[in-house]
Amino acid sequence: MRIRLFGIVAVVVSLAGPAAAHHSFAMFDYNKESTITGEVKELQWINPHIHLIVNVTDASGKVAAWDVEGGTPANLRRTGWSREVVKPGDKISVVIHPLKNGTTGGMLVKANKGDGTPIGTNG
């Protein structure tokens, strides 16, 4: 009986980690698309999702860092992205699904370099 109980507990514990590791994308407004244009501050090529930080200047001249969340590095690599595709200081235009709460961030839809060249096949 103890061995069976131990086995059940081991299975439950082993499945709890992966389930907790994934997060929701409910914070993005999939009914809206916005385009931000600015300068790349940083590309965080990390799992589980990349983050593209873009410095965007508004009409009043104030600069805000926008955090654009993308897919996994493996999936983006298959579409033509890489950790070297953009570097700090590059001009970029990014279409996003904005955050529902209105803060400076969103989910990557597609991106173009400053000269209009699409980044990856999603551009």
C-alpha positions as a printed Julia matrix, in Angstrom:
123×3 Matrix{Float64}:
  0.0    0.0     0.0
  2.79   2.46    0.87
  4.61   1.74   -2.38
  1.45   2.45   -4.39
  0.81   5.69   -2.47
  4.43   6.73   -3.0
  4.06   6.06   -6.74
  0.92   8.18   -6.98
  2.54  11.04   -5.07
  5.63  10.85   -7.29
  3.53  11.1   -10.46
  1.51  14.06   -9.13
  4.65  15.94   -8.07
  6.4   15.29  -11.38
  3.44  16.68  -13.34
  3.0   19.77  -11.16
  6.26  21.43  -12.26
  5.54  21.62  -16.01
  1.95  22.69  -15.4
  3.04  25.59  -13.2
  5.82  26.64  -15.57
  3.5   27.75  -18.38
  1.68  31.03  -18.11
 -1.42  32.56  -19.63
 -1.57  35.0   -22.53
 -4.89  36.4   -21.32
 -3.24  39.76  -20.64
 -3.04  40.57  -24.37
 -5.93  42.07  -26.34
 -6.2   39.82  -29.39
 -8.93  42.04  -30.85
 -6.52  44.95  -31.29
 -3.28  45.5   -33.15
 -0.99  48.45  -32.54
  2.22  49.44  -34.26
  5.13  50.78  -32.26
  8.2   52.31  -33.85
 11.43  52.96  -32.03
 14.92  51.82  -31.26
 15.9   48.37  -30.04
 17.09  48.54  -26.45
 17.58  44.8   -26.01
 16.6   41.4   -27.37
 16.34  38.84  -24.58
 16.7   35.5   -26.39
 15.48  33.35  -23.49
 13.05  30.52  -22.77
 10.18  30.2   -22.5
  9.56  33.34  -24.63
 11.8   36.01  -26.11
 11.41  39.63  -25.05
 12.14  42.51  -27.4
 12.59  45.76  -25.5
 11.96  48.79  -27.72
 12.48  52.43  -26.71
  9.5   54.33  -28.15
  9.32  58.12  -28.18
  5.81  59.58  -27.85
  4.5   62.86  -29.31
  5.7   64.84  -26.29
  9.25  63.49  -26.63
  9.04  61.15  -23.66
 10.78  57.78  -24.16
  9.2   54.61  -22.79
 10.61  51.08  -22.92
  8.04  48.71  -24.43
  8.33  45.0   -23.57
  7.21  42.92  -26.53
  6.83  39.23  -25.77
  7.4   36.8   -28.62
  7.33  33.07  -29.1
  9.89  30.53  -28.02
 13.42  30.9   -29.39
 13.09  27.53  -31.17
  9.86  28.49  -32.94
 11.11  31.95  -33.88
 14.37  30.51  -35.21
 12.35  28.41  -37.66
 10.73  31.6   -39.01
 14.03  33.4   -39.56
 14.61  35.12  -36.23
 17.87  34.77  -34.32
 19.57  36.4   -31.37
 21.58  38.46  -33.91
 18.64  39.64  -36.08
 18.52  42.99  -34.25
 20.94  44.75  -31.96
 20.71  47.7   -29.58
 20.3   50.94  -31.48
 18.59  49.39  -34.53
 15.43  51.12  -35.72
 12.41  48.82  -35.72
  8.65  48.81  -36.3
  6.65  46.17  -34.43
  3.0   45.18  -34.72
  1.68  43.91  -31.4
 -1.44  42.77  -29.62
 -1.3   45.36  -26.8
 -1.66  44.63  -23.12
 -5.27  44.92  -21.92
 -4.24  47.13  -19.01
 -2.81  49.79  -21.35
  0.77  49.63  -20.12
  3.75  49.68  -22.47
  3.93  46.15  -23.76
  2.34  43.56  -25.97
  2.62  40.32  -27.86
  4.65  40.17  -31.07
  2.63  39.84  -34.27
  5.27  40.91  -36.81
  8.26  43.2   -37.08
 10.21  45.13  -39.69
 13.68  46.6   -39.57
 14.01  50.36  -39.96
 14.45  50.02  -43.73
 11.18  48.07  -44.01
 12.77  44.62  -44.31
 10.53  42.04  -42.6
 12.08  40.11  -39.73
 11.29  36.42  -40.18
  8.42  34.99  -42.16
  5.92  36.64  -39.81
  6.9   40.09  -41.06
